[in-house]
Short mmCIF file of C-alpha atoms in Angstrom, two decimals:
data_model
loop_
_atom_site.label_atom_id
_atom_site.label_comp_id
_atom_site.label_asym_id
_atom_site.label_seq_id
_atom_site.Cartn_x
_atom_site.Cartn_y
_atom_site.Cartn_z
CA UNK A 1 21.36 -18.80 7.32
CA UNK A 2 21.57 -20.89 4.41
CA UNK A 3 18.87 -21.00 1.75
CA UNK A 4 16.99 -23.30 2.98
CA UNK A 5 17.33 -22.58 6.11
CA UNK A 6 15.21 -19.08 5.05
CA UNK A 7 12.56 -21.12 3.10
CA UNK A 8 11.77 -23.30 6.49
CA UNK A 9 11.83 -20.10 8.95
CA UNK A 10 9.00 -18.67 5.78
CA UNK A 11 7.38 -22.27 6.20
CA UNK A 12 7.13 -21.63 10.05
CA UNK A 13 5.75 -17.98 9.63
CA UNK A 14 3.65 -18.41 7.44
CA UNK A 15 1.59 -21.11 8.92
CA UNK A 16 1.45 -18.52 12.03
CA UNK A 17 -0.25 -16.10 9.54
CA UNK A 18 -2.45 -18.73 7.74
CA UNK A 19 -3.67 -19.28 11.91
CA UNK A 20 -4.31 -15.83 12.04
CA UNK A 21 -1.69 -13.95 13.27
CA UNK A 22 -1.11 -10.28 11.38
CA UNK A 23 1.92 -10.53 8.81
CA UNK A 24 4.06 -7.65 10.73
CA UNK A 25 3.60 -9.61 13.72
CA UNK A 26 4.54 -12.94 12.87
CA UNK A 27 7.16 -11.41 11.09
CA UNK A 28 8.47 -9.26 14.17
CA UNK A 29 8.19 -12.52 16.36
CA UNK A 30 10.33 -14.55 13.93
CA UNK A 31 13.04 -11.95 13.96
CA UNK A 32 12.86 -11.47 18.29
CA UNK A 33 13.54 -15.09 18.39
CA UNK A 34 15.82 -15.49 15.92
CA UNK A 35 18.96 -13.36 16.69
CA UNK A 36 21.48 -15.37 14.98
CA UNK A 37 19.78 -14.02 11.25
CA UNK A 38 21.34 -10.96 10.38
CA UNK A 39 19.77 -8.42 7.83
CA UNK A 40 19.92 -9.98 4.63
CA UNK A 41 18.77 -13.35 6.52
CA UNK A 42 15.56 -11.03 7.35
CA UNK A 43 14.87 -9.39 4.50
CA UNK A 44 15.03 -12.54 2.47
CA UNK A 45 12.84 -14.38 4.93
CA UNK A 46 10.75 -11.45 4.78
CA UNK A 47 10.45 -11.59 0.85
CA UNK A 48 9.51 -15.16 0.86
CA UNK A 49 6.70 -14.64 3.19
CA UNK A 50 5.66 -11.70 1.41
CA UNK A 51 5.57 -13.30 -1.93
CA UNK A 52 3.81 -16.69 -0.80
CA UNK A 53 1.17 -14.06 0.57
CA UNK A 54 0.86 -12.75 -2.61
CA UNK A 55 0.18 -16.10 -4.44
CA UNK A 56 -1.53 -17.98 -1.76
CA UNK A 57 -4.01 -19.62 -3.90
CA UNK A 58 -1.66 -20.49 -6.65
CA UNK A 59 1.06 -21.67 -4.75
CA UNK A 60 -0.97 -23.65 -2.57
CA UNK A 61 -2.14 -25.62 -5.60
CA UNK A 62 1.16 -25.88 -6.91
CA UNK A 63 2.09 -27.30 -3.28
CA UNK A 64 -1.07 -29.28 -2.56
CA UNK A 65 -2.10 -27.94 0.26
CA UNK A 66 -2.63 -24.60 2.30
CA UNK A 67 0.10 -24.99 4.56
CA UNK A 68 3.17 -23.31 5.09
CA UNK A 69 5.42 -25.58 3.92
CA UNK A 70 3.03 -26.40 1.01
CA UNK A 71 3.33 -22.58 -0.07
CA UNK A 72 7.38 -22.57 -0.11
CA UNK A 73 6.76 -26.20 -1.92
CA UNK A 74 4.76 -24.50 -4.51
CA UNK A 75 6.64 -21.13 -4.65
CA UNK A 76 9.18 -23.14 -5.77
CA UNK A 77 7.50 -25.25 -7.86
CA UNK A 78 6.09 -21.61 -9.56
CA UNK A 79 9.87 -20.82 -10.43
CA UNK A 80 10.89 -23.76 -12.03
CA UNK A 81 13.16 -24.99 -9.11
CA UNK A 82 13.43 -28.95 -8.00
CA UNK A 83 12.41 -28.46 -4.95
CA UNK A 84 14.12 -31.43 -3.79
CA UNK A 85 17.12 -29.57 -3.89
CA UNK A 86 15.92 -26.93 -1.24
CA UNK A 87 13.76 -29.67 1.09
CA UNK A 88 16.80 -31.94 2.22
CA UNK A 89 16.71 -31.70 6.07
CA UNK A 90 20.24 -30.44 6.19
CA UNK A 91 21.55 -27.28 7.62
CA UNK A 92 17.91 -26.23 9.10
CA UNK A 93 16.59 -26.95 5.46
CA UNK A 94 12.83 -28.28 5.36
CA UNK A 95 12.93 -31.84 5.94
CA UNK A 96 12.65 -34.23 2.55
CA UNK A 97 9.82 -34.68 0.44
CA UNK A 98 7.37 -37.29 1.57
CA UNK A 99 6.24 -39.60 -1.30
CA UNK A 100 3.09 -37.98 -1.15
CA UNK A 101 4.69 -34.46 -1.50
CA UNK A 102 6.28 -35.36 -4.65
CA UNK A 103 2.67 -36.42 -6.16
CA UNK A 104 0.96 -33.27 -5.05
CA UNK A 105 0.06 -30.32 -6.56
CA UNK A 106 -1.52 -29.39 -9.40
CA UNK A 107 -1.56 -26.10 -12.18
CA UNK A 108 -4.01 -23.49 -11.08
CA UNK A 109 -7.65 -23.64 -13.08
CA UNK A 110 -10.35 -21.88 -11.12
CA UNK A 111 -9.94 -18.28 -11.76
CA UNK A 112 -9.40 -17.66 -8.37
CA UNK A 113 -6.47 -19.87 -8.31
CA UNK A 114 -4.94 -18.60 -11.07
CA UNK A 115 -5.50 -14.98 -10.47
CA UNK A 116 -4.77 -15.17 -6.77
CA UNK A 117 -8.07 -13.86 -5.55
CA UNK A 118 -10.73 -14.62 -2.98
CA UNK A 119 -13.71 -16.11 -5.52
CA UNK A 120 -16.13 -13.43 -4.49
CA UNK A 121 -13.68 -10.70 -5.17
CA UNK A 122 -13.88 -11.13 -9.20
CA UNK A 123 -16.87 -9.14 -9.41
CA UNK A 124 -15.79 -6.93 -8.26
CA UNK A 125 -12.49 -6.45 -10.13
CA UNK A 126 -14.22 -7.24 -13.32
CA UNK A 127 -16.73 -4.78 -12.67
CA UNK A 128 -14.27 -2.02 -11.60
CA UNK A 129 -11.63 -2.78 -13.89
CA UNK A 130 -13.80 -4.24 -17.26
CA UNK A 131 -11.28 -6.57 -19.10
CA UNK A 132 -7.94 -5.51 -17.26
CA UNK A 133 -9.43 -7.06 -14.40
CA UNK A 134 -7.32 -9.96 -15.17
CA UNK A 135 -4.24 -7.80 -15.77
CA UNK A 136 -3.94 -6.19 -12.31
CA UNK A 137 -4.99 -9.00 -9.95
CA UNK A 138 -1.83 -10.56 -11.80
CA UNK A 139 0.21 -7.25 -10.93
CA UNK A 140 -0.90 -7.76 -7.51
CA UNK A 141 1.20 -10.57 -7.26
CA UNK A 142 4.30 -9.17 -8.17
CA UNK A 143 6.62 -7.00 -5.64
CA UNK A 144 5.93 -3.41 -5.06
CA UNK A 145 8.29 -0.96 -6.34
CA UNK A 146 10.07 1.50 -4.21
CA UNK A 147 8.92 5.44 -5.04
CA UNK A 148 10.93 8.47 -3.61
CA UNK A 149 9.33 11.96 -3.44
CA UNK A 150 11.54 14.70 -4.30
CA UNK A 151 10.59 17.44 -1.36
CA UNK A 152 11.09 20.74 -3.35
CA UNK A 153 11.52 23.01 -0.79
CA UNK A 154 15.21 21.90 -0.18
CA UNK A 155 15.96 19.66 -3.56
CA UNK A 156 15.12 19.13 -6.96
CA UNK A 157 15.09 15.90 -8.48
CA UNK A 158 19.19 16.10 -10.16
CA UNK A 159 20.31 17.49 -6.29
CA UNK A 160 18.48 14.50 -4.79
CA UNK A 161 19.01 11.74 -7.05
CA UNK A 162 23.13 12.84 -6.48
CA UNK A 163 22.91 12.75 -2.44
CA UNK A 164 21.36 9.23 -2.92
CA UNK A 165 23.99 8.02 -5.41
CA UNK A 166 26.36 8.91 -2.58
CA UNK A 167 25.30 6.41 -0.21
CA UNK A 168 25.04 3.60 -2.93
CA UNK A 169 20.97 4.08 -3.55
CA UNK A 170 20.43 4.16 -6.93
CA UNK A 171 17.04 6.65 -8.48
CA UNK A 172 15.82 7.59 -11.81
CA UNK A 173 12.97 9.90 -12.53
CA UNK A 174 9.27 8.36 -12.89
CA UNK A 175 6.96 9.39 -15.63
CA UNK A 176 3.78 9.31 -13.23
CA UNK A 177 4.54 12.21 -11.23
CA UNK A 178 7.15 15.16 -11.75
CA UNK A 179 8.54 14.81 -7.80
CA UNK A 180 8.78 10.40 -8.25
CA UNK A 181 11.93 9.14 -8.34
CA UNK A 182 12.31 5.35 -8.77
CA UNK A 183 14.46 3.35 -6.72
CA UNK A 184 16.56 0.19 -8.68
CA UNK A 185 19.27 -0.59 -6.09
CA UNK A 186 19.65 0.09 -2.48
CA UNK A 187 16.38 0.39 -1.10
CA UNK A 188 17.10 -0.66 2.35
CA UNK A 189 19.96 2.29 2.34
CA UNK A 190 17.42 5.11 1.80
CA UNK A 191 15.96 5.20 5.52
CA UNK A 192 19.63 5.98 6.76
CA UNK A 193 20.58 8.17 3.96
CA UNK A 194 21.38 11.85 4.66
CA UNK A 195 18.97 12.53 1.87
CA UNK A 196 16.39 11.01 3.94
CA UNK A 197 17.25 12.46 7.26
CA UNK A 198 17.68 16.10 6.04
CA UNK A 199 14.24 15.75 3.95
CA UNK A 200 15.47 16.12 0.29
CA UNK A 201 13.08 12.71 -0.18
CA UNK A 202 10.46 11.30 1.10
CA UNK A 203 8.89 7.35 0.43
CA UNK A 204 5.38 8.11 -1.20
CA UNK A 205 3.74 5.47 -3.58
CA UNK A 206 4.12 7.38 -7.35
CA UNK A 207 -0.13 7.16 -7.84
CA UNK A 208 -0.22 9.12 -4.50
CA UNK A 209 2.28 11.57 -5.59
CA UNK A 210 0.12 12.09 -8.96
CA UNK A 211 -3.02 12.31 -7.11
CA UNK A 212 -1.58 14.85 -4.52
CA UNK A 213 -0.57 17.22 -7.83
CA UNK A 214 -4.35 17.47 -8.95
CA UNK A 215 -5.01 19.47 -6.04
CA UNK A 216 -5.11 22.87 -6.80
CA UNK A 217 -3.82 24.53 -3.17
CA UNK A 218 -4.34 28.78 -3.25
CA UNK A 219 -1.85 30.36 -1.61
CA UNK A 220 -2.91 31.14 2.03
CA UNK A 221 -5.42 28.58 1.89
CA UNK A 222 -6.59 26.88 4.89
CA UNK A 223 -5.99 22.81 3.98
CA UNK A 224 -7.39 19.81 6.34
CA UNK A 225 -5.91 16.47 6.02
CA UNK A 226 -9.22 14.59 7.58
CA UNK A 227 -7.58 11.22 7.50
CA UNK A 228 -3.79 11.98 7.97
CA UNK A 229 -2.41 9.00 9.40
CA UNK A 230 1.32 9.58 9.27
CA UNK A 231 0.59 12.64 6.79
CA UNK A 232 2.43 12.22 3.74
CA UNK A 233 -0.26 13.93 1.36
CA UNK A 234 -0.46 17.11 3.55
CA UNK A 235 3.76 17.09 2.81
CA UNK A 236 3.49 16.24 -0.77
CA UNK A 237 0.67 19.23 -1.00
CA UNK A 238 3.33 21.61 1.33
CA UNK A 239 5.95 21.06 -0.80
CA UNK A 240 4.85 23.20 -3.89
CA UNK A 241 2.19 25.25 -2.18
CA UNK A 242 2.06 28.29 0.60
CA UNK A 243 -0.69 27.64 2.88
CA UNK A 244 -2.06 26.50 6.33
CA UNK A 245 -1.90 22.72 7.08
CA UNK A 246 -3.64 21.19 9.33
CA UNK A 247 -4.05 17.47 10.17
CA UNK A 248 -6.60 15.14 11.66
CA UNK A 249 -7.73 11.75 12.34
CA UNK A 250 -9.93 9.49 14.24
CA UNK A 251 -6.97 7.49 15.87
CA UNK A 252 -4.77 10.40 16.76
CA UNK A 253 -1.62 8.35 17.38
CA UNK A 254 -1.13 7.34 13.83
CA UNK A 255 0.13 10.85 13.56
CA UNK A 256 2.77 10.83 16.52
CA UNK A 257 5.41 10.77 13.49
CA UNK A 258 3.96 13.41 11.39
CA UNK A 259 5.86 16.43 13.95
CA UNK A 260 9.20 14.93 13.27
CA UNK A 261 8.40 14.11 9.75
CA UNK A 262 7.19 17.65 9.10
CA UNK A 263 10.29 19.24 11.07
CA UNK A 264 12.21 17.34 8.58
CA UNK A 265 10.45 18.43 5.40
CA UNK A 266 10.33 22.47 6.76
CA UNK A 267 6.73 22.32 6.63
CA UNK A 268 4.36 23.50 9.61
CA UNK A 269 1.27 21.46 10.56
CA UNK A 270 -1.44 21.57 13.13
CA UNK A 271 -2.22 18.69 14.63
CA UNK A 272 -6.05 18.27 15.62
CA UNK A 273 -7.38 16.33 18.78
CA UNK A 274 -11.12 16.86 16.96
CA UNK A 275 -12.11 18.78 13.78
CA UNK A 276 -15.67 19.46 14.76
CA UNK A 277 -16.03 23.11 14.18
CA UNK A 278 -12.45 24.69 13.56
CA UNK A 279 -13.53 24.93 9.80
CA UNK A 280 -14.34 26.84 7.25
CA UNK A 281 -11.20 25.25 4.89
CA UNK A 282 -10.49 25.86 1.44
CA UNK A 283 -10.12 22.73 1.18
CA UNK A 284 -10.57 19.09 2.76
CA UNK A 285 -9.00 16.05 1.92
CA UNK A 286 -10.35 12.69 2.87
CA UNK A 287 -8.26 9.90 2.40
CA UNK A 288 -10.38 7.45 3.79
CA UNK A 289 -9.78 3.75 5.41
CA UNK A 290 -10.70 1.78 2.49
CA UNK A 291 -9.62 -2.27 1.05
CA UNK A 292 -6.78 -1.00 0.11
CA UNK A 293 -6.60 -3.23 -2.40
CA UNK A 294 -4.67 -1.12 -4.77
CA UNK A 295 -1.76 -1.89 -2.46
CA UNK A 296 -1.81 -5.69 -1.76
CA UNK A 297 1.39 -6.29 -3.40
CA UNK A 298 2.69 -4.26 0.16
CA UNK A 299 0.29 -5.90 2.25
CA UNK A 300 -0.38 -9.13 0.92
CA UNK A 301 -2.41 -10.80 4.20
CA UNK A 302 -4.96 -7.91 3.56
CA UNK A 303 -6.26 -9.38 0.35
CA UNK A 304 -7.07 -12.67 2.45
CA UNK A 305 -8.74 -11.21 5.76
CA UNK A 306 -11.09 -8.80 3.93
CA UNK A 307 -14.80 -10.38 3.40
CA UNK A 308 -17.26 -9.02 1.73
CA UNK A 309 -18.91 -7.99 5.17
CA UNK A 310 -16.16 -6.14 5.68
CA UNK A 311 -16.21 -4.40 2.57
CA UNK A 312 -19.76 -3.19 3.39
CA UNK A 313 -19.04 -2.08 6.86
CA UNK A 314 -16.12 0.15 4.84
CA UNK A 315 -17.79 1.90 2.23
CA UNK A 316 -20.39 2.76 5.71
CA UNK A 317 -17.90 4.47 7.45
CA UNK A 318 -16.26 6.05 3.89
CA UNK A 319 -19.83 7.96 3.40
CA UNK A 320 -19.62 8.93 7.01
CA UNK A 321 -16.65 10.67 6.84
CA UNK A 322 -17.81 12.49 3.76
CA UNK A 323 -21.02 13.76 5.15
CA UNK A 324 -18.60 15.32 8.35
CA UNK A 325 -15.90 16.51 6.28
CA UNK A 326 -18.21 18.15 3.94
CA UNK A 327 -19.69 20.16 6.59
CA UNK A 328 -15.76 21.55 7.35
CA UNK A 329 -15.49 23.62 3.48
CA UNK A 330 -16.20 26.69 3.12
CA UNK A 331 -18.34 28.26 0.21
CA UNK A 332 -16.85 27.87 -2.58
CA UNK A 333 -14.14 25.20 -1.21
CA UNK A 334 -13.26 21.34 -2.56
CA UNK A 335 -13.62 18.59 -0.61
CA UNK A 336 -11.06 16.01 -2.26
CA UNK A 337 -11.82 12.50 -1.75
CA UNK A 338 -9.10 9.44 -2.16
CA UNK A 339 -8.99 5.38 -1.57
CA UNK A 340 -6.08 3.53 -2.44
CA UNK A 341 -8.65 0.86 -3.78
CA UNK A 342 -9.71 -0.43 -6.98
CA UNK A 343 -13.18 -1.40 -6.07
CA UNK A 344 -15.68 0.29 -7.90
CA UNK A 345 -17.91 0.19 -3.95
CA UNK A 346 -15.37 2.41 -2.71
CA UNK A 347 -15.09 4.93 -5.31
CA UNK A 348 -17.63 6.08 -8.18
CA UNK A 349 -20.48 4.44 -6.43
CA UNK A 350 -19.21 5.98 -3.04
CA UNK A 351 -18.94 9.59 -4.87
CA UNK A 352 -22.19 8.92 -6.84
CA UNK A 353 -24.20 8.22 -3.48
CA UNK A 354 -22.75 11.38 -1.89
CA UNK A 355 -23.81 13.65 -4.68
CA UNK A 356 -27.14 12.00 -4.14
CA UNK A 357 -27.41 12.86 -0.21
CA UNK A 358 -25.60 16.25 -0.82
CA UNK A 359 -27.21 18.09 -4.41
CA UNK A 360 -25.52 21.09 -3.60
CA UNK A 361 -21.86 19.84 -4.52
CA UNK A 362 -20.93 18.75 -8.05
CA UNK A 363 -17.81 16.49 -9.41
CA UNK A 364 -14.81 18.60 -10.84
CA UNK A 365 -13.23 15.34 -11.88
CA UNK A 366 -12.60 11.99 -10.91
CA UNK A 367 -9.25 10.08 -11.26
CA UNK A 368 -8.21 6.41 -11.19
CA UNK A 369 -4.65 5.30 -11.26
CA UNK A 370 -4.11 1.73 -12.56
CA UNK A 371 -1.49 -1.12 -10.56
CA UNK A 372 1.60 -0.51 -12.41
CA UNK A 373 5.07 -0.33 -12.18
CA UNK A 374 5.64 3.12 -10.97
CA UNK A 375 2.55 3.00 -8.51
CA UNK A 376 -0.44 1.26 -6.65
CA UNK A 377 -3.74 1.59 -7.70
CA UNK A 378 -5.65 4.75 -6.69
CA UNK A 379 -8.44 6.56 -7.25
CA UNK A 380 -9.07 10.80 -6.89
CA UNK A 381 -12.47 12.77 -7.05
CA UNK A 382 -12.68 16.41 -6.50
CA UNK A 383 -16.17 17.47 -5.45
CA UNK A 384 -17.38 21.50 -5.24
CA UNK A 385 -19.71 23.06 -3.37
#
């Protein structure tokens, strides 16, 4: 494909999304259709759409309209391109400019145009975040980086970071966490890699990986993941502790990879169809379905379906799950609670209401972790009976 021929197949997908099909799936369908694009083809395609996700508001001013083309328009407006040069109807290129093309578009002004945020969400950022509000709805828009976690039952950073070098995928130790490595060059090699498939490394955002090394596990301790999903914080926690995993979660089949992906990391986990009295644990952790909007640079459409409905209806279910996981410690246990969110809803007030409802626990500490460039933003509080 040329270049422009990837800018009009990003045009075409992302006016699916902007009609309200999920990115992945619009994504997916462009790729089943398109069979002639080979993998660079789809990964650039795939970084265009990402990116124009990121910077809908501000690229659809630079464009002049919210459309798809009027994104790619504007995302190359943002980088000082002509676009001219891209939209020339040759080679499957976008077709030329229209007159009125050329006029529109204008610089971003409204904060949410220049910060890339739904209006109602600044608020909430501001009041979260104080005056770096500004600074991380801006990091937001930028690419996520790619985080490694060293698995140090079978490698240590220097035996890891060689095994990757071998297959061209170049890692460097990360300052947020003493098991991150940071990936600069050959991302899209790591998933085949034999460090990969043997389980020297594992992908895990860096602020997870911190997060997960707060967590004081006793050896022999009896640990519940109570929202494992694919379970990469019970194999962060295995890694550099002795104890009894277990795993849980209300939609069971996000963990049908967590068996292979345990196998592979030498770690033994129980899966649980229900948690509902197989306690007492040590301790309980609760990552809980949250904005996620310490992560939208990875999942960009997220930051544009979630209203502030929704938000409500997510910090509901977040103090549900605490009031039933709490009941799963035992005396004297933690009950560890986590959101990969910067909302202030969804973290302090969320751990302040619990300790309102529940006066017999108390805060041990409570942990944010900003948008940066070693990790999303995420936020830690370890409550005690």
């Amino acid at each position: 494909m040329t270049p422009g021929a990837r800018v009009q197949a990003a045009a075409e997908i992302l006016d699916e999304i902007l009609g309200g099909v999920a990115a992945e799936k619009a994504l997916t369908g462009w790729a089943r259709r398109s069979r002639f694009a080979g993998s660079k083809d789809r990964a650039a395609v795939r970084d265009h759409v990402f990116q124009a996700l990121r910077c809908r508001r501000s690229y659809a001013c630079l464009g002049g309209a919210q459309t798809g083309r009027a994104l790619m328009l504007g995302a190359l407006r943002a980088e000082g391109r002509d676009p001219a040069e891209v939209f020339t109807g040759e080679g499957h290129a976008p077709s030329a400019l229209s007159e009125a093309e050329r006029a529109a578009g204008h610089v971003p002004e409204a904060l949410g145009d220049r910060f890339d945020l739904s209006d109602w969400m600044i608020p909430c950022f501001e009041g979260a975040l104080g005056e770096a509000w500004g600074d991380t709805a801006k990091a937001l828009t930028e690419r996520a980086p790619v985080v490694l976690r060293v698995n140090l039952r079978k490698a240590t950073g220097a035996s890891a970071m060689a095994a990757l070098a071998e297959e061209g995928v170049d890692a460097t130790p990360a300052e947020i966490s003493g098991t991150a490595l940071m990936v600069h060059e050959g991302a899209r090699r790591v998933a085949g890699s034999r460090a990969y498939r043997e389980g020297l490394v594992e992908l895990q955002d860096g602020s997870s990986q911190a997060a997960m090394e707060r967590l004081a596990v006793p050896k022999g301790a009896r640990v519940l993941d109570y929202c494992a999903g694919g379970g990469g914080k019970t194999l962060a926690m295995a890694a550099s502790a002795e104890a009894r995993w277990f795993a849980h979660d209300a939609a069971p089949q996000r963990m049908r990879d967590l068996p292979a992906r345990a196998g592979r990391a030498g770690v033994n986990v129980t899966l649980l169809k229900g948690a509902a009295g197989t306690g007492p644990y040590d301790l309980v952790l609760c990552d809980v379905p949250c904005s996620g909007s310490g992560t939208w640079r990875r999942t960009p459409d997220a930051k544009w379906r979630l209203t502030p409905e929704g938000l409500a209806g997510l910090t509901k279910t977040q103090a549900g799950i605490l009031d039933e996981a709490a009941a799963l410690v035992a005396d004297g246990g933690r009950l560890a609670y986590a959101t990969c969110s910067v909302f202030r809803e969804e973290n302090e007030a969320q751990v302040s209401e619990f300790l309102s409802r529940n006066p017999a626990w108390r805060t041990e500490g409570q942990y944010r972790w900003p948008v940066s460039a070693q990790g999303d933003g995420f936020f830690l509080a370890i409550l005690a009976r």
